[in-house]
CSV table of C-alpha atoms in Angstrom, one decimal:
chain,number,residue,atom,x,y,z
A,1,MET,CA,-21.6,-51.3,80.7
A,2,ASP,CA,-25.0,-51.2,79.0
A,3,ARG,CA,-24.4,-47.6,77.9
A,4,VAL,CA,-21.3,-48.6,76.0
A,5,VAL,CA,-22.6,-51.9,74.7
A,6,PHE,CA,-25.8,-50.5,73.3
A,7,THR,CA,-24.2,-47.4,71.8
A,8,ALA,CA,-21.4,-49.4,70.2
A,9,ALA,CA,-23.8,-52.1,69.0
A,10,SER,CA,-25.9,-49.3,67.3
A,11,GLY,CA,-22.8,-48.0,65.6
A,12,ALA,CA,-21.7,-51.5,64.5
A,13,LYS,CA,-25.2,-52.0,63.0
A,14,ALA,CA,-24.9,-48.7,61.1
A,15,ALA,CA,-21.4,-49.6,59.9
A,16,MET,CA,-22.7,-53.1,58.7
A,17,HIS,CA,-25.6,-51.5,56.8
A,18,ARG,CA,-23.2,-49.0,55.1
A,19,HIS,CA,-20.9,-52.0,54.2
A,20,GLN,CA,-23.9,-53.7,52.6
A,21,VAL,CA,-24.9,-50.6,50.6
A,22,ILE,CA,-21.3,-50.1,49.3
A,23,ALA,CA,-21.1,-53.7,48.3
A,24,HIS,CA,-24.4,-53.5,46.4
A,25,ASN,CA,-23.0,-50.4,44.6
A,26,LEU,CA,-19.8,-52.3,43.6
A,27,ALA,CA,-21.9,-55.2,42.3
A,28,ASN,CA,-23.6,-52.8,40.0
A,29,VAL,CA,-20.6,-50.9,38.7
A,30,THR,CA,-21.2,-52.2,35.2
A,31,THR,CA,-25.1,-52.0,35.3
A,32,THR,CA,-26.5,-49.6,32.6
A,33,GLY,CA,-28.0,-46.4,34.1
A,34,PHE,CA,-27.4,-47.5,37.7
A,35,ARG,CA,-27.5,-44.8,40.4
A,36,ALA,CA,-25.3,-45.3,43.4
A,37,GLU,CA,-27.2,-45.7,46.6
A,38,LEU,CA,-26.3,-43.5,49.5
A,39,SER,CA,-26.5,-44.5,53.1
A,40,THR,CA,-27.6,-41.8,55.5
A,41,PHE,CA,-28.0,-42.0,59.3
A,42,ARG,CA,-29.3,-39.7,62.0
A,43,ALA,CA,-28.4,-39.5,65.7
A,44,VAL,CA,-31.3,-40.4,68.0
A,45,PRO,CA,-30.9,-39.6,71.7
A,46,LEU,CA,-32.7,-41.9,74.1
A,47,ARG,CA,-35.2,-40.4,76.5
A,48,GLY,CA,-35.9,-41.4,80.0
A,49,GLU,CA,-34.2,-41.3,83.4
A,50,GLY,CA,-30.6,-42.5,83.2
A,51,ALA,CA,-30.6,-42.6,79.4
A,52,THR,CA,-29.8,-39.0,78.5
A,53,THR,CA,-26.2,-39.8,77.7
A,54,ARG,CA,-27.1,-42.5,75.1
A,55,VAL,CA,-27.3,-41.7,71.4
A,56,HIS,CA,-28.1,-44.3,68.8
A,57,ALA,CA,-27.5,-44.2,65.1
A,58,LEU,CA,-30.6,-44.9,63.0
A,59,GLU,CA,-30.9,-45.2,59.2
A,60,ALA,CA,-32.5,-42.2,57.6
A,61,THR,CA,-34.3,-42.1,54.2
A,62,PRO,CA,-31.9,-43.6,51.7
A,63,GLY,CA,-30.9,-41.6,48.7
A,64,TYR,CA,-29.0,-41.9,45.5
A,65,LEU,CA,-26.1,-40.2,43.8
A,66,ASP,CA,-27.8,-37.8,41.3
A,67,LYS,CA,-24.8,-37.6,38.8
A,68,PRO,CA,-24.8,-38.9,35.2
A,69,GLY,CA,-22.7,-41.9,34.4
A,70,ASN,CA,-20.3,-42.0,31.5
A,71,LEU,CA,-21.8,-42.4,28.0
A,72,GLN,CA,-20.7,-45.5,26.1
A,73,SER,CA,-21.1,-45.5,22.3
A,74,THR,CA,-22.8,-48.5,20.8
A,75,GLY,CA,-24.1,-47.3,17.5
A,76,ARG,CA,-27.3,-49.2,18.1
A,77,PRO,CA,-30.5,-47.2,17.2
A,78,LEU,CA,-32.5,-48.6,20.2
A,79,ASP,CA,-29.8,-47.7,22.7
A,80,VAL,CA,-30.6,-44.3,24.2
A,81,ALA,CA,-29.5,-42.2,27.2
A,82,ALA,CA,-31.4,-39.5,28.9
A,83,VAL,CA,-29.7,-36.1,29.2
A,84,GLY,CA,-29.3,-34.3,32.5
A,85,ARG,CA,-31.6,-35.3,35.3
A,86,ALA,CA,-34.3,-36.8,33.1
A,87,PHE,CA,-35.6,-40.4,33.6
A,88,PHE,CA,-37.5,-42.7,31.2
A,89,ALA,CA,-41.0,-43.7,32.2
A,90,ILE,CA,-41.5,-47.5,32.3
A,91,GLN,CA,-44.4,-49.8,33.5
A,92,GLY,CA,-43.5,-51.7,36.6
A,93,LEU,CA,-44.5,-55.3,37.3
A,94,ASP,CA,-47.3,-54.0,39.5
A,95,GLY,CA,-48.7,-51.9,36.6
A,96,THR,CA,-47.7,-48.6,38.1
A,97,GLU,CA,-45.6,-46.0,36.4
A,98,ALA,CA,-41.9,-46.1,37.4
A,99,TYR,CA,-38.7,-44.5,36.2
A,100,THR,CA,-35.3,-45.7,35.1
A,101,ARG,CA,-32.1,-44.4,33.5
A,102,ALA,CA,-31.4,-47.6,31.7
A,103,GLY,CA,-32.0,-47.1,28.0
A,104,ALA,CA,-31.1,-50.4,26.4
A,105,LEU,CA,-34.4,-50.9,24.5
A,106,GLN,CA,-35.7,-54.0,22.7
A,107,ILE,CA,-38.8,-55.1,20.8
A,108,ASP,CA,-40.3,-58.1,22.5
A,109,ALA,CA,-42.3,-61.0,21.0
A,110,GLN,CA,-45.5,-59.1,21.3
A,111,GLY,CA,-44.1,-56.1,19.4
A,112,GLN,CA,-43.9,-53.8,22.4
A,113,LEU,CA,-40.9,-51.5,23.0
A,114,VAL,CA,-39.4,-52.7,26.3
A,115,GLY,CA,-36.5,-51.6,28.4
A,116,PHE,CA,-35.2,-52.5,31.9
A,117,ASN,CA,-35.9,-56.2,32.7
A,118,GLY,CA,-38.2,-56.5,29.7
A,119,LEU,CA,-40.7,-54.0,31.1
A,120,PRO,CA,-42.8,-51.9,28.6
A,121,MET,CA,-41.6,-48.4,28.0
A,122,LEU,CA,-44.4,-45.8,28.4
A,123,SER,CA,-45.3,-43.0,26.0
A,124,THR,CA,-46.4,-39.5,26.9
A,125,ALA,CA,-50.0,-40.9,26.7
A,126,GLY,CA,-49.1,-43.3,29.6
A,127,ALA,CA,-49.4,-46.5,27.4
A,128,PRO,CA,-46.9,-49.0,26.0
A,129,ILE,CA,-45.6,-48.4,22.5
A,130,GLN,CA,-46.5,-51.0,19.9
A,131,VAL,CA,-44.1,-51.6,17.0
A,132,PRO,CA,-45.3,-53.1,13.6
A,133,ASN,CA,-43.7,-56.3,12.4
A,134,ASP,CA,-40.4,-56.0,10.5
A,135,ALA,CA,-40.3,-52.3,11.2
A,136,GLN,CA,-37.1,-50.2,11.3
A,137,VAL,CA,-37.3,-48.1,14.4
A,138,THR,CA,-35.7,-44.8,15.1
A,139,ILE,CA,-35.9,-42.6,18.2
A,140,GLY,CA,-35.6,-38.8,18.0
A,141,ARG,CA,-33.8,-36.6,20.5
A,142,ASP,CA,-37.2,-35.6,22.0
A,143,GLY,CA,-38.1,-39.3,22.4
A,144,THR,CA,-40.3,-39.5,19.3
A,145,VAL,CA,-40.5,-43.2,18.2
A,146,SER,CA,-40.9,-43.7,14.4
A,147,ALA,CA,-41.2,-46.9,12.4
A,148,LYS,CA,-40.6,-47.5,8.7
A,149,VAL,CA,-41.8,-50.7,7.1
A,150,GLY,CA,-40.3,-51.5,3.7
A,151,ASN,CA,-40.8,-48.6,1.2
A,152,GLU,CA,-43.7,-47.1,3.2
A,153,ALA,CA,-43.3,-43.6,4.7
A,154,PRO,CA,-42.2,-43.5,8.3
A,155,GLN,CA,-45.0,-43.3,10.9
A,156,VAL,CA,-44.9,-41.9,14.4
A,157,LEU,CA,-45.7,-44.6,17.0
A,158,GLY,CA,-45.6,-42.3,20.0
A,159,ARG,CA,-43.1,-40.4,22.1
A,160,LEU,CA,-41.2,-41.8,25.0
A,161,LYS,CA,-42.2,-40.2,28.3
A,162,LEU,CA,-39.3,-38.4,29.9
A,163,VAL,CA,-39.7,-36.9,33.3
A,164,THR,CA,-37.5,-34.6,35.4
A,165,PRO,CA,-37.9,-34.6,39.2
A,166,PRO,CA,-38.6,-31.1,40.5
A,167,GLU,CA,-35.6,-29.2,42.0
A,168,GLY,CA,-35.1,-30.3,45.6
A,169,GLN,CA,-37.1,-33.5,45.2
A,170,ARG,CA,-35.7,-37.0,44.8
A,171,LEU,CA,-37.3,-40.1,43.5
A,172,GLN,CA,-37.4,-43.1,45.7
A,173,ARG,CA,-35.8,-46.4,44.7
A,174,GLY,CA,-37.9,-49.5,45.1
A,175,GLU,CA,-36.8,-53.1,45.7
A,176,ASP,CA,-37.3,-53.8,42.0
A,177,GLY,CA,-34.5,-51.3,41.1
A,178,LEU,CA,-37.0,-48.8,39.7
A,179,PHE,CA,-37.6,-45.2,40.9
A,180,ARG,CA,-41.0,-43.7,41.8
A,181,SER,CA,-42.2,-40.4,43.1
A,182,ALA,CA,-42.5,-39.9,46.8
A,183,ASP,CA,-46.3,-40.0,46.8
A,184,GLY,CA,-46.5,-42.8,44.2
A,185,GLN,CA,-48.2,-40.5,41.6
A,186,PRO,CA,-47.0,-40.3,38.0
A,187,LEU,CA,-44.8,-37.2,37.2
A,188,PRO,CA,-45.8,-35.0,34.3
A,189,PRO,CA,-43.8,-35.4,31.1
A,190,ASP,CA,-41.0,-33.0,30.6
A,191,ASP,CA,-41.3,-31.6,27.0
A,192,ASN,CA,-37.9,-30.0,27.3
A,193,ALA,CA,-36.1,-33.3,28.2
A,194,ARG,CA,-33.8,-34.8,25.6
A,195,LEU,CA,-32.1,-38.1,24.9
A,196,VAL,CA,-29.1,-39.3,22.9
A,197,ASP,CA,-29.4,-42.3,20.6
A,198,GLY,CA,-26.7,-44.8,19.8
A,199,VAL,CA,-25.2,-44.6,23.3
A,200,LEU,CA,-25.8,-46.1,26.8
A,201,GLU,CA,-25.2,-44.5,30.1
A,202,GLY,CA,-23.0,-46.4,32.4
A,203,SER,CA,-23.2,-46.8,36.2
A,204,ASN,CA,-22.3,-43.7,38.1
A,205,VAL,CA,-20.5,-45.7,40.8
A,206,ASP,CA,-16.8,-44.8,41.2
A,207,PRO,CA,-15.2,-48.2,41.9
A,208,ILE,CA,-12.1,-46.8,43.5
A,209,ALA,CA,-13.9,-44.5,45.9
A,210,ALA,CA,-16.3,-47.3,46.7
A,211,MET,CA,-13.5,-49.7,47.6
A,212,VAL,CA,-12.0,-47.0,49.9
A,213,ASP,CA,-15.4,-46.5,51.5
A,214,LEU,CA,-15.8,-50.3,51.9
A,215,ILE,CA,-12.5,-50.6,53.8
A,216,ALA,CA,-13.4,-47.6,56.0
A,217,ALA,CA,-16.8,-49.2,56.8
A,218,THR,CA,-15.1,-52.5,57.7
A,219,ARG,CA,-12.7,-50.8,60.0
A,220,LEU,CA,-15.5,-48.8,61.7
A,221,TYR,CA,-17.4,-52.0,62.3
A,222,GLU,CA,-14.3,-53.6,63.8
A,223,ALA,CA,-13.7,-50.6,66.1
A,224,GLN,CA,-17.3,-50.7,67.4
A,225,MET,CA,-17.0,-54.4,68.1
A,226,ARG,CA,-13.8,-53.9,70.0
A,227,MET,CA,-15.6,-51.4,72.2
A,228,VAL,CA,-18.3,-54.0,72.9
A,229,GLN,CA,-15.6,-56.6,73.8
A,230,SER,CA,-13.7,-54.1,76.0
A,231,ALA,CA,-16.9,-53.3,77.9
A,232,GLU,CA,-17.6,-57.0,78.4
A,233,ARG,CA,-14.0,-57.5,79.8
A,234,ASN,CA,-14.5,-54.5,82.1
A,235,ASP,CA,-17.7,-55.9,83.4
A,236,GLN,CA,-16.1,-59.3,84.0
A,237,THR,CA,-13.2,-57.7,85.9
A,238,ALA,CA,-15.7,-55.6,88.0
A,239,ALA,CA,-17.6,-58.8,88.8
A,240,GLN,CA,-14.5,-60.6,89.9
A,241,LEU,CA,-13.4,-57.7,92.2
A,242,LEU,CA,-16.9,-57.6,93.8
A,243,SER,CA,-16.8,-61.4,94.4
A,244,VAL,CA,-13.3,-61.1,96.0
A,245,SER,CA,-14.3,-58.2,98.2
A,246,ALA,CA,-17.4,-60.1,99.3
């Protein structure tokens, strides 16, 4: 019995985790720049005498769907979307450099250019960008931030840092919703990366596909639990037969 129970329980746990991931994706179907989380698992055979037939499912390193979301026109100068696989550099709450695809920018009360959750956007110099009072801000395709105050000539405030993960490498998503490099070190700026202003990138979650996956994960969980219940009934029947024969 224990072989069936532990194997089925492992499968049920994996199905429940997948259900949680899909539900999280569905909850962010309208979140700007959201990258759908992928749930991956690996088979791990148990070692030891009498355990060679048991294989458990364990969660592997989670990934994300590296596909751009649809662009939504806003006409707002501070709404920007990164082109291709590029990410915006932003300063996390812990002070480290992190990355996001969310490009709904604002100017906060301190005059800093901020983005996701009000966090400071970083320039290619690795510092926040300070905006003068009452300035009209424009952002070029290469990320150059310019400000014009009254009749004065426009001045360049800095250039938004855009990074592109190397081919074959993925960023890791943290609990704060931001991405970071695998080793935690800042990525170099990509001088060839470009952005589009006046638009926002939507979530890349496909709600219809996610709903289908959610139903499939629910059914898989139910099937695994039925296996556990069947094993328990078989064990009870065997115990009754043994008690009668005794």
